Amino acid sequence: MSLIDAVARLGRSAIDLVVGLGKAGLMLWGAIAHRPRLRKGTPLLIKQLYVIGVQSMVIIIVSGLFIGMVLALQGYNILVGFGTEESLGPMVALSLLRELGPVVTALLFAGRAGSALTAELGLMKSTEQLSSLEMMAIDPLRQIVAPRFWAGVISLPLLALMFTAVGIYGGHLVGVEWKGIDSGSFWSILQASVEWRQDIVNCMIKSLLFAIVVTWIALYRGYHVTPNPEGISRATTQTVVQSSLAVLALDFLLTAMMFGQ
Amino acid sequence: MLTRKIEILVGLFLLSGLAAFLVLVFNVANVEVKSGDSSYTLHAKFSNIGGLKVRSPVKVGGVVVGRVSAINLDPEKLEPVVSIAMDKRYHYFPETSTLSILTSGLLGEQFLGLTPGFMDDDVELLVDGDSIEDTHSALVLEELIGQFLYSMGSKD
Amino acid sequence: MTLTSKTLVEIQNMAFSRGERVIYEDVSLSIPQGKVTAIMGPSGIGKTTLLKLIGGQLTPDSGTVLFDGIDVHKCGRSELFALRKRMSMLFQSGALFTDMNVFDNVAFALREHSGLPEEIIRKIVLMKLEAVGLRGAAQLMPTELSGGMQRRAALARAIALEPEMILYDEPFAGQDPISMGVLVKLIRELSDALNLTSVVVSHDVAEVLGIADYVYVLADKRIIAHGTPEELRLAANPQLKQFIGGEPDGPVPFHYPAQDYKKELLSELD
């Protein structure tokens, strides 16, 4: 009996998952599948770029600096044992470009902007602002969801680039200014190992995909929130947990595809 | 609806993103050593440059006196030609100096070691555009091992 | 129906359920044009759901909802949006957009739909705000207003596009007597002055009976009574009497269904 219950529970959660994916897909489709409205859409997009992008900048830049510095310090301690401390440059740059830049930025973004998006949308739903838009014959998907989605998709890759650039300078700061690695070797070896196509383009592809996933989850959780305070707080937590897990899983897949061979 | 401040900040945000992008691209692109007033260029031919890279340092007894500015292949002799941007402050090397490709540590990066030659009355100083004739190529570990094994084999 | 005027909204044999829970089975009612129609009933009966069904935000399991002869739930998205421009809804919470001030809230639908130049929009907005007595509060943010003022601002927004019908969702809930009086006056005046069709969903018996032209009473998933306020006051239905008189016990029991009191007290913990 309990076995059948367990099977039924499994079945139910599978059905819920499929239904949820379907709803999320419909939401995204409804939000972005239409002609862009430049005159009305642009101010909304700019406002969201401010809320989502500009307001995440400080945390991203500070984290990037510290992560680059820590990476350089730890890397130096290991590399110096092999007498190859000049390889610190590529170590820091490649770790940041290939993994840490896109991934850590996406995780911080999920915590900073994703949770805020969910809470904002949840609040709009529970105070009936979304219903009220619908009754005014204005599609909330286009008015509310679409500008937030695009702002997230534009902001996160830019933030990841900033994070990576600042991180490399943080590594330079520790490696060159503090540990006394030759600045020229630092840059020359770094430049020789970083490839435009393999590293920078892949970094941008990764962060773009992470941006889509994190923003999408945050908006879906907010848009389909149970409209009460408990529902909003649960949805906010779910946004952070689910988007972080999704980013890490997706990162593994992408890394396997990009660097697996 | 939008204040001017928000518009400016968003503009700055997009510009910082672009700046970060350019910084990353410039880290990849071979940024050329400023061969302006502060440096003069020397050339040297090697038969093998090993892992030498553009911007690798040129050292005299451990002191950095210049950097590799370009690495090309001689179109006729099919030999690597390394161009070095030397710091103007170190302009007193005789043309008998030798240049070798060395490795820092067992696994470290390769750099150019400049050994100043003797000075004589008919020996001139190296100036912009000169070539250093006496060069020692990089040691290639595989070749060394190969030679070693070969010589071991021939003894038996 | 004794009313002679034209019917604007006609609900026929509508059934609706949320998951397992049946909200309505077989509800039929008609809302006459230019009158104030009230829909009353105890809390939790799904009165707000009824408004959402009329507005096309929810779809009934069976039956039809006709607005001016058009089946709301057979419309495509653009037809539905065209219908919604003719109606407007005052939400219980007011549902003002929290990120813009009162003026922009009222101007919002005008800017989206009317295509009028900004100076004309400004005049219309000020007129609407004057009608609800909040012209002085135009530059305040919604959070700076009291609950009653928020609802009045929302009312100004609801009439901005001059709709044919306004759906009021619990307009009196949680209001002090003064704001309640103001809202009653506004609903009545707007209805008379603009020949608006008003649908008021509420459980505030006194206020509703005071302004309504016609009243439907919902309970037990269907309509248990309808008529003019006078007819209802005289009705003999015990359920209706309990509701209108506000008696604590009656056909709607005071106690939530439970097992026998004495038996539960005496039973052992197992």
XYZ file of C-alpha atoms in Angstrom:
687
model
C 0.000 0.000 0.000
C 2.707 2.431 1.009
C 4.666 1.428 -2.092
C 1.716 2.381 -4.245
C 1.475 5.634 -2.328
C 5.109 6.341 -3.016
C 4.648 5.607 -6.702
C 1.583 7.844 -6.756
C 3.549 10.611 -5.055
C 6.309 10.256 -7.611
C 3.769 10.394 -10.401
C 2.110 13.444 -8.934
C 5.357 15.337 -8.598
C 6.310 14.410 -12.163
C 2.971 15.713 -13.395
C 3.405 18.874 -11.320
C 6.852 19.362 -12.822
C 5.571 19.042 -16.368
C 2.637 21.349 -15.642
C 5.007 23.865 -14.055
C 7.360 23.769 -17.009
C 4.422 24.239 -19.329
C 3.150 27.223 -17.360
C 6.630 28.738 -17.225
C 7.026 28.244 -20.963
C 3.674 29.849 -21.679
C 4.543 32.781 -19.441
C 7.842 33.407 -21.203
C 6.270 32.963 -24.615
C 3.489 35.388 -23.740
C 6.026 37.896 -22.492
C 8.508 37.929 -25.329
C 6.693 36.667 -28.403
C 5.447 39.922 -29.816
C 6.646 42.940 -31.699
C 8.740 45.189 -29.441
C 7.131 48.510 -28.639
C 9.991 50.957 -28.746
C 8.206 54.058 -27.521
C 6.427 52.491 -24.564
C 8.810 49.631 -23.936
C 12.087 51.556 -23.719
C 11.376 53.574 -20.554
C 10.158 50.404 -18.832
C 13.318 48.583 -19.892
C 15.571 51.416 -18.734
C 13.892 51.459 -15.356
C 14.384 47.718 -14.961
C 18.000 47.937 -16.127
C 18.467 50.369 -13.285
C 16.784 48.156 -10.708
C 18.282 44.885 -11.895
C 21.614 45.901 -13.376
C 22.837 49.105 -11.778
C 21.791 48.107 -8.290
C 23.630 44.774 -8.570
C 26.847 46.410 -9.750
C 28.395 47.134 -6.367
C 28.064 43.596 -5.018
C 29.320 42.120 -8.296
C 32.379 44.366 -8.529
C 33.353 43.988 -4.883
C 32.915 40.202 -5.041
C 34.879 40.036 -8.277
C 37.774 41.941 -6.757
C 37.921 39.759 -3.667
C 37.526 36.485 -5.533
C 40.299 37.449 -7.945
C 42.548 38.370 -5.038
C 41.873 35.192 -3.068
C 42.324 33.077 -6.168
C 45.687 34.699 -6.824
C 46.853 34.275 -3.256
C 45.929 30.599 -3.067
C 47.197 29.955 -6.570
C 50.489 31.656 -5.811
C 51.063 29.490 -2.749
C 50.613 26.352 -4.814
C 52.403 27.448 -7.977
C 55.417 28.783 -6.133
C 56.081 25.243 -4.964
C 56.615 24.222 -8.603
C 58.516 27.350 -9.406
C 55.880 28.363 -11.931
C 54.396 31.351 -10.188
C 54.385 33.187 -13.523
C 51.490 30.913 -14.525
C 49.369 32.709 -11.967
C 48.016 35.011 -14.691
C 46.453 32.292 -16.823
C 45.307 30.413 -13.730
C 43.372 33.405 -12.446
C 42.150 34.546 -15.834
C 41.049 31.137 -17.064
C 39.324 30.193 -13.812
C 37.442 33.464 -13.908
C 36.585 33.433 -17.596
C 35.638 29.809 -17.874
C 33.868 29.174 -14.579
C 33.860 31.627 -11.735
C 32.900 34.738 -13.697
C 29.664 33.419 -15.181
C 28.783 31.067 -12.318
C 29.469 33.265 -9.290
C 27.901 36.262 -10.998
C 24.794 34.206 -11.744
C 24.602 32.965 -8.140
C 25.017 36.466 -6.729
C 22.523 37.759 -9.265
C 20.000 35.115 -8.200
C 20.410 36.223 -4.601
C 20.415 39.943 -5.272
C 18.169 40.567 -8.265
C 16.309 37.265 -8.667
C 14.868 37.217 -5.185
C 13.941 40.897 -5.472
C 12.134 40.214 -8.752
C 10.160 37.359 -7.232
C 9.224 39.385 -4.183
C 8.217 42.394 -6.287
C 6.055 40.358 -8.637
C 4.598 38.388 -5.736
C 3.649 41.598 -4.010
C 2.113 42.950 -7.208
C 0.093 39.783 -7.540
C -1.075 39.652 -3.942
C -2.117 43.316 -3.998
C -4.055 42.540 -7.189
C -1.961 44.924 -9.287
C -1.515 42.248 -11.942
C -5.255 41.472 -12.042
C -5.913 45.153 -12.162
C -3.690 45.539 -15.239
C -5.545 42.704 -16.895
C -8.877 44.346 -16.165
C -7.510 47.537 -17.731
C -6.946 45.509 -20.880
C -3.176 45.696 -20.449
C -1.268 42.454 -20.660
C 0.827 42.160 -17.469
C 3.141 39.769 -19.288
C 4.090 42.524 -21.705
C 3.918 45.404 -19.263
C 5.558 43.820 -16.218
C 7.232 40.533 -17.093
C 8.795 41.340 -20.470
C 10.869 44.403 -19.454
C 12.152 42.572 -16.390
C 13.094 39.560 -18.445
C 15.019 41.581 -21.020
C 16.699 43.668 -18.352
C 17.908 40.490 -16.640
C 19.124 38.988 -19.900
C 21.047 42.164 -20.751
C 22.389 42.835 -17.265
C 23.790 39.485 -16.210
C 26.279 39.027 -19.085
C 27.495 42.602 -18.595
C 27.859 41.997 -14.872
C 29.743 38.757 -15.546
C 32.167 40.628 -17.819
C 32.707 43.260 -15.129
C 33.177 40.583 -12.488
C 35.780 38.796 -14.613
C 37.674 41.937 -15.581
C 37.768 43.199 -12.000
C 38.739 39.722 -10.784
C 41.711 39.569 -13.140
C 42.872 42.955 -11.870
C 42.412 41.683 -8.321
C 44.665 38.755 -9.218
C 47.150 41.179 -10.747
C 47.065 43.235 -7.577
C 48.011 40.272 -5.395
C 50.326 38.498 -7.811
C 52.259 41.467 -9.145
C 51.987 44.217 -6.572
C 52.221 42.039 -3.508
C 53.935 38.775 -4.405
C 56.241 40.403 -6.898
C 55.588 38.349 -10.020
C 56.921 40.159 -13.057
C 54.096 42.222 -14.505
C 55.163 41.471 -18.061
C 55.206 37.714 -17.586
C 51.894 37.926 -15.807
C 50.270 39.610 -18.779
C 52.242 37.889 -21.519
C 51.530 34.377 -20.314
C 47.956 35.326 -19.548
C 47.444 36.721 -23.027
C 49.086 33.739 -24.613
C 46.754 31.313 -22.836
C 43.448 33.135 -23.157
C 41.744 32.580 -26.440
C 39.060 34.839 -27.782
C 36.810 32.100 -29.124
C 37.422 29.410 -26.525
C 37.332 31.556 -23.424
C 35.720 34.943 -23.880
C 32.950 33.899 -26.242
C 32.173 30.838 -24.122
C 32.124 33.015 -21.006
C 29.532 35.218 -22.647
C 27.457 32.281 -23.901
C 27.427 30.808 -20.418
C 26.398 33.997 -18.697
C 23.714 34.645 -21.306
C 22.176 31.222 -20.706
C 22.445 31.679 -16.936
C 20.744 35.049 -17.302
C 17.820 33.481 -19.141
C 17.462 30.677 -16.596
C 17.773 32.810 -13.447
C 15.488 35.601 -14.666
C 12.957 33.122 -15.959
C 12.784 31.188 -12.686
C 12.532 34.406 -10.664
C 9.720 35.775 -12.817
C 7.846 32.469 -12.910
C 8.025 32.099 -9.131
C 6.800 35.646 -8.658
C 4.090 35.510 -11.293
C 2.612 32.257 -10.033
C 3.029 32.976 -6.333
C 0.412 31.961 -3.797
C -0.811 35.470 -3.033
C -0.109 35.776 0.670
C 2.959 36.694 2.753
C 3.889 33.070 3.369
C 3.620 32.285 -0.319
C 5.851 35.224 -1.227
C 8.536 34.274 1.251
C 8.477 30.682 0.065
C 8.614 31.754 -3.570
C 11.609 33.995 -2.856
C 13.486 31.137 -1.234
C 12.549 28.819 -4.074
C 13.865 31.312 -6.596
C 17.285 31.411 -4.966
C 17.502 27.648 -4.406
C 16.181 26.588 -7.779
C 18.066 29.105 -9.842
C 21.324 28.331 -8.025
C 20.899 24.612 -8.625
C 19.872 25.216 -12.215
C 22.934 27.402 -12.799
C 25.302 24.814 -11.356
C 23.751 21.928 -13.276
C 23.653 23.904 -16.495
C 27.246 24.957 -15.920
C 28.340 21.348 -15.779
C 26.536 20.568 -19.027
C 27.958 23.622 -20.766
C 31.466 22.972 -19.496
C 31.244 19.388 -20.715
C 30.111 20.623 -24.118
C 32.628 23.457 -24.391
C 35.727 22.016 -22.782
C 34.901 18.315 -22.560
C 36.736 17.064 -25.610
C 8.425 58.739 -15.162
C 12.134 58.200 -15.443
C 14.416 60.587 -13.710
C 17.528 61.827 -15.427
C 19.645 60.222 -12.717
C 18.346 56.754 -13.544
C 19.005 57.272 -17.237
C 22.567 58.395 -16.556
C 23.238 55.503 -14.205
C 21.893 52.983 -16.696
C 24.073 54.563 -19.365
C 27.094 54.258 -17.098
C 26.165 50.655 -16.361
C 26.104 49.787 -20.048
C 29.383 51.645 -20.592
C 31.075 49.770 -17.735
C 29.903 46.528 -19.288
C 31.427 47.607 -22.576
C 34.618 48.700 -20.819
C 34.883 45.309 -19.123
C 34.378 43.649 -22.470
C 37.120 45.735 -24.057
C 39.487 45.042 -21.165
C 38.936 41.322 -21.622
C 39.389 41.533 -25.365
C 42.559 43.558 -24.919
C 43.902 40.977 -22.543
C 43.581 38.500 -25.352
C 44.716 40.664 -28.195
C 48.470 40.974 -28.350
C 48.832 44.397 -26.894
C 51.929 45.834 -28.480
C 54.727 47.103 -26.340
C 54.907 50.808 -26.743
C 57.863 51.073 -29.085
C 57.978 54.821 -28.784
C 60.693 56.973 -27.352
C 61.571 54.724 -24.462
C 62.764 51.672 -26.390
C 64.909 50.530 -29.292
C 64.410 47.384 -31.298
C 66.825 44.507 -31.809
C 66.401 41.356 -33.811
C 67.712 37.883 -33.288
C 67.418 34.634 -35.186
C 66.966 31.334 -33.440
C 66.619 27.855 -34.769
C 64.041 27.056 -32.119
C 62.315 29.429 -29.734
C 60.568 26.785 -27.634
C 57.876 28.373 -25.507
C 58.979 31.967 -25.908
C 56.034 34.378 -26.169
C 55.443 37.936 -27.181
C 56.021 40.145 -24.106
C 58.373 37.602 -22.534
C 61.064 39.479 -20.627
C 64.686 39.927 -21.652
C 66.969 39.688 -18.652
C 70.593 40.474 -17.934
C 71.605 38.688 -14.800
C 67.964 38.689 -13.697
C 67.335 42.372 -14.442
C 64.595 42.960 -16.985
C 66.008 45.152 -19.747
C 63.434 44.626 -22.471
C 60.606 42.517 -23.827
C 59.875 40.428 -26.853
C 57.795 42.648 -29.132
C 57.201 40.271 -32.050
C 57.947 36.759 -33.188
C 58.030 36.080 -36.931
C 59.323 33.458 -39.284
C 62.041 34.455 -41.739
C 60.354 33.856 -45.119
C 63.544 32.623 -46.821
C 65.472 30.707 -44.219
C 62.299 29.570 -42.407
C 63.832 30.403 -39.061
C 62.132 32.226 -36.193
C 63.049 35.881 -35.907
C 62.453 37.467 -32.533
C 62.150 41.234 -32.218
C 62.984 42.742 -28.864
C 61.989 46.129 -27.552
C 64.922 47.154 -25.355
C 64.645 49.780 -22.689
C 66.467 52.946 -23.760
C 68.101 53.164 -20.348
C 70.137 50.045 -21.181
C 71.803 51.094 -24.393
C 75.385 50.018 -23.735
C 75.436 46.405 -24.947
C 78.212 45.499 -27.398
C 77.370 43.702 -30.621
C 79.244 40.649 -29.387
C 76.558 39.976 -26.783
C 74.802 36.639 -26.865
C 71.128 35.866 -26.452
C 69.834 32.562 -25.150
C 66.392 31.232 -24.459
C 66.291 30.152 -20.833
C 63.712 28.665 -18.577
C 62.934 29.917 -15.112
C 62.879 26.839 -12.954
C 62.292 23.363 -14.269
C 58.757 23.962 -15.545
C 58.634 27.745 -15.567
C 58.177 30.246 -18.311
C 60.832 30.879 -20.894
C 62.650 34.175 -21.211
C 65.580 35.636 -23.091
C 68.890 35.824 -21.285
C 71.216 38.487 -22.622
C 74.906 37.970 -21.881
C 76.965 41.095 -22.569
C 79.995 40.392 -24.782
C 83.510 41.802 -24.576
C 84.239 45.372 -25.470
C 86.999 46.243 -27.885
C 87.896 49.201 -30.021
C 86.419 47.744 -33.164
C 83.323 46.445 -31.407
C 80.323 48.729 -31.668
C 77.342 49.100 -29.395
C 73.986 47.630 -30.399
C 71.639 50.304 -31.777
C 68.072 50.354 -33.024
C 67.494 47.821 -35.799
C 70.647 45.760 -35.186
C 70.670 41.995 -35.070
C 72.314 39.810 -32.485
C 74.127 37.042 -34.328
C 75.198 34.840 -31.442
C 72.074 33.079 -30.196
C 71.349 29.901 -28.309
C 68.058 28.239 -28.994
C 65.698 26.818 -26.489
C 66.355 23.432 -25.042
C 63.673 21.037 -26.115
C 63.335 18.336 -23.539
C 62.158 15.690 -26.003
C 65.183 16.236 -28.237
C 67.528 16.032 -25.281
C 65.994 12.794 -24.103
C 66.074 11.468 -27.636
C 69.768 12.274 -27.973
C 70.501 10.761 -24.589
C 68.727 7.533 -25.439
C 70.444 7.414 -28.828
C 73.870 7.817 -27.293
C 73.090 5.205 -24.648
C 71.998 2.858 -27.411
C 75.109 3.384 -29.531
C 77.413 2.626 -26.626
C 76.024 -0.853 -26.161
C -37.399 40.310 -13.553
C -39.509 43.292 -12.969
C -36.944 45.735 -14.317
C -37.655 47.022 -17.768
C -34.267 48.421 -18.665
C -31.822 46.642 -20.931
C -29.701 43.840 -19.517
C -25.942 44.438 -19.762
C -24.600 41.249 -18.208
C -26.396 37.964 -18.386
C -25.103 34.891 -16.568
C -26.740 31.628 -17.565
C -26.478 28.319 -15.687
C -22.890 28.947 -14.743
C -20.915 26.366 -12.747
C -17.402 26.865 -11.471
C -15.072 24.891 -9.274
C -11.529 25.345 -7.999
C -9.823 21.993 -8.054
C -12.074 19.698 -6.035
C -13.982 22.522 -4.397
C -17.246 23.525 -6.050
C -17.801 27.275 -5.838
C -20.918 27.619 -7.969
C -23.388 25.178 -9.346
C -25.982 26.546 -11.704
C -25.943 30.301 -11.087
C -28.049 32.520 -13.327
C -28.449 36.244 -12.928
C -28.796 39.331 -15.015
C -27.448 42.798 -14.398
C -29.484 45.683 -15.771
C -27.853 48.618 -17.467
C -27.506 51.896 -15.605
C -28.470 50.433 -12.212
C -26.626 49.477 -9.080
C -26.835 45.724 -8.687
C -25.534 44.203 -5.479
C -24.362 40.671 -4.978
C -24.317 39.722 -1.305
C -23.368 36.665 0.599
C -21.318 35.434 3.520
C -17.520 35.507 3.326
C -15.742 32.726 1.528
C -18.595 32.181 -0.865
C -16.602 33.282 -3.912
C -18.078 36.691 -4.600
C -14.774 37.996 -5.928
C -14.625 34.898 -8.112
C -17.911 35.961 -9.650
C -16.446 39.328 -10.657
C -13.397 37.637 -12.137
C -15.699 35.359 -14.110
C -17.544 38.369 -15.477
C -14.262 40.069 -16.329
C -13.014 36.978 -18.133
C -10.070 36.395 -15.813
C -11.500 33.004 -14.898
C -13.389 30.608 -17.130
C -16.485 28.763 -15.881
C -16.753 24.977 -16.094
C -20.083 25.308 -17.839
C -22.666 27.928 -18.645
C -22.162 31.310 -20.274
C -21.464 34.885 -19.284
C -22.755 37.424 -21.783
C -21.627 41.026 -21.717
C -23.809 43.122 -23.981
C -24.689 39.937 -25.857
C -21.068 38.830 -26.325
C -19.910 35.586 -24.697
C -16.969 36.720 -22.599
C -15.312 33.318 -22.551
C -15.535 32.628 -26.272
C -13.617 35.792 -27.125
C -10.099 35.817 -28.430
C -7.531 37.792 -26.487
C -7.938 41.020 -28.431
C -11.756 40.864 -28.317
C -11.576 40.223 -24.590
C -9.286 43.232 -24.158
C -11.709 45.304 -26.227
C -14.518 44.204 -23.871
C -12.445 45.037 -20.819
C -11.961 48.584 -22.030
C -15.738 48.920 -21.588
C -15.676 47.672 -18.001
C -13.534 48.410 -15.053
C -12.959 46.887 -11.669
C -12.343 48.355 -8.264
C -10.294 45.830 -6.323
C -10.668 45.266 -2.633
C -7.109 46.398 -1.942
C -7.376 49.267 -4.390
C -4.535 47.664 -6.375
C -2.894 51.014 -7.060
C 0.494 50.662 -8.737
C 2.877 51.172 -5.864
C 5.736 52.493 -7.979
C 3.891 55.565 -9.279
C 2.043 58.458 -7.686
C -1.720 58.935 -7.645
C -1.722 61.131 -10.739
C 0.233 58.605 -12.824
C -1.965 55.799 -11.517
C -5.079 57.522 -12.807
C -3.355 58.556 -16.023
C -1.989 55.065 -16.634
C -4.869 53.543 -18.592
C -5.391 56.799 -20.493
C -1.750 56.880 -21.568
C -1.910 53.238 -22.595
C -5.182 53.260 -24.480
C -6.467 56.697 -25.370
C -3.561 58.053 -27.383
C -4.545 61.540 -26.230
C -1.908 64.256 -25.873
C -0.451 64.707 -22.417
C -2.140 68.058 -21.679
C -5.601 66.616 -22.306
C -4.769 63.569 -20.192
C -3.711 65.926 -17.413
C -7.079 67.690 -17.525
C -9.028 64.420 -17.539
C -7.019 63.065 -14.620
C -7.567 66.217 -12.586
C -11.299 66.041 -13.303
C -11.480 62.424 -12.172
C -9.481 63.180 -9.048
C -11.749 66.161 -8.324
C -14.747 63.820 -8.593
C -13.390 61.633 -5.797
C -12.050 64.604 -3.831
C -8.367 63.767 -4.158
C -7.122 66.467 -6.536
C -4.883 67.729 -3.756
C -3.299 64.299 -3.332
C -2.296 63.910 -6.970
C 1.442 63.940 -6.281
C 1.355 61.589 -3.286
C 2.441 57.970 -3.515
C -0.221 55.320 -2.803
C 1.513 54.263 0.416
C 1.063 57.807 1.781
C -2.731 57.531 1.526
C -5.115 56.031 4.054
C -7.063 52.911 3.102
C -10.182 54.867 2.254
C -8.284 57.389 0.156
C -6.509 54.570 -1.675
C -9.861 53.144 -2.604
C -11.079 56.526 -3.803
C -7.925 56.970 -5.890
C -8.522 53.522 -7.333
C -12.074 54.582 -8.110
C -10.774 57.627 -9.978
C -8.522 55.289 -11.954
C -11.443 52.944 -12.622
C -13.550 55.716 -14.152
C -10.663 57.291 -16.087
C -11.541 55.566 -19.341
C -15.277 56.206 -18.818
C -16.352 52.565 -18.752
C -19.943 51.363 -19.114
C -19.727 49.166 -16.076
C -17.769 49.127 -12.840
C -17.329 46.014 -10.762
C -16.812 46.844 -7.099
C -15.117 44.152 -5.067
C -15.962 44.609 -1.379
C -15.773 48.423 -1.560
C -16.760 48.836 2.093
C -14.606 46.157 3.703
C -12.390 47.506 6.445
C -13.459 51.122 6.125
C -14.263 53.499 8.951
C -17.803 54.954 8.970
C -16.711 58.209 7.323
C -14.917 56.634 4.361
C -17.766 54.154 4.113
C -20.197 57.048 3.795
C -17.985 58.734 1.219
C -17.780 55.556 -0.863
C -21.527 54.944 -0.701
C -22.108 58.488 -1.894
C -19.549 58.174 -4.685
C -20.905 54.888 -6.009
C -24.429 56.206 -6.075
C -23.453 59.550 -7.614
C -21.235 58.064 -10.290
C -23.912 55.594 -11.191
C -26.532 58.309 -11.543
C -24.373 60.984 -13.139
C -22.597 58.845 -15.725
C -25.396 56.307 -16.186
C -22.924 53.663 -15.109
C -23.848 50.079 -14.526
C -22.504 49.179 -11.111
C -22.050 45.724 -9.675
C -21.290 45.797 -5.974
C -20.090 42.655 -4.283
C -20.252 42.992 -0.523
C -21.359 41.570 2.774
C -22.053 44.944 4.402
C -25.810 44.557 4.500
C -26.845 48.044 5.609
C -24.753 49.938 3.057
C -25.632 47.626 0.202
C -29.352 47.694 0.861
C -29.027 51.474 1.040
C -27.635 51.985 -2.453
C -28.626 48.953 -4.502
C -31.447 48.955 -7.022
C -31.494 45.197 -7.149
C -29.885 42.573 -4.940
C -28.829 38.968 -5.425
C -27.953 36.891 -2.385
C -25.501 34.049 -2.875
C -25.140 31.138 -0.476
C -24.540 27.425 -0.754
C -23.099 27.686 -4.267
C -26.167 29.304 -5.763
C -28.503 32.260 -5.576
C -30.907 31.885 -2.685
C -32.809 35.122 -3.116
C -33.071 38.167 -5.321
C -35.212 41.244 -5.486
C -35.240 44.897 -4.587
C -33.942 45.803 -1.113
C -37.502 46.210 0.165
C -38.514 42.789 -1.091
C -35.513 41.207 0.603
C -36.162 42.873 3.952
C -39.610 41.327 3.951
C -38.528 37.898 2.751
C -39.301 34.844 4.832
C -36.339 32.664 3.871
C -34.639 31.834 7.199
C -31.157 31.794 5.683
C -31.743 35.242 4.222
C -33.185 36.527 7.484
C -30.132 35.345 9.365
C -27.819 37.048 6.899
C -29.685 40.351 6.738
C -30.342 40.432 10.439
C -26.792 39.381 11.271
C -27.846 36.656 13.700
C -24.967 34.506 14.990
C -26.742 31.185 14.738
C -29.378 29.883 12.375
C -29.384 27.927 9.137
C -25.731 28.914 8.838
C -24.516 27.273 12.038
C -22.259 28.975 14.574
C -20.246 25.763 14.956
C -17.931 24.349 12.380
C -19.044 20.748 11.768
C -17.535 18.546 14.496
C -18.223 15.325 16.325
C -20.351 15.340 19.414
C -19.027 17.808 22.014
C -19.518 15.662 25.087
C -18.139 12.613 23.386
C -14.976 14.431 22.283
C -14.353 15.900 25.729
C -14.738 12.531 27.409
C -12.767 10.539 24.898
C -9.279 9.392 25.801
C -6.170 10.408 23.950
C -5.048 7.465 21.935
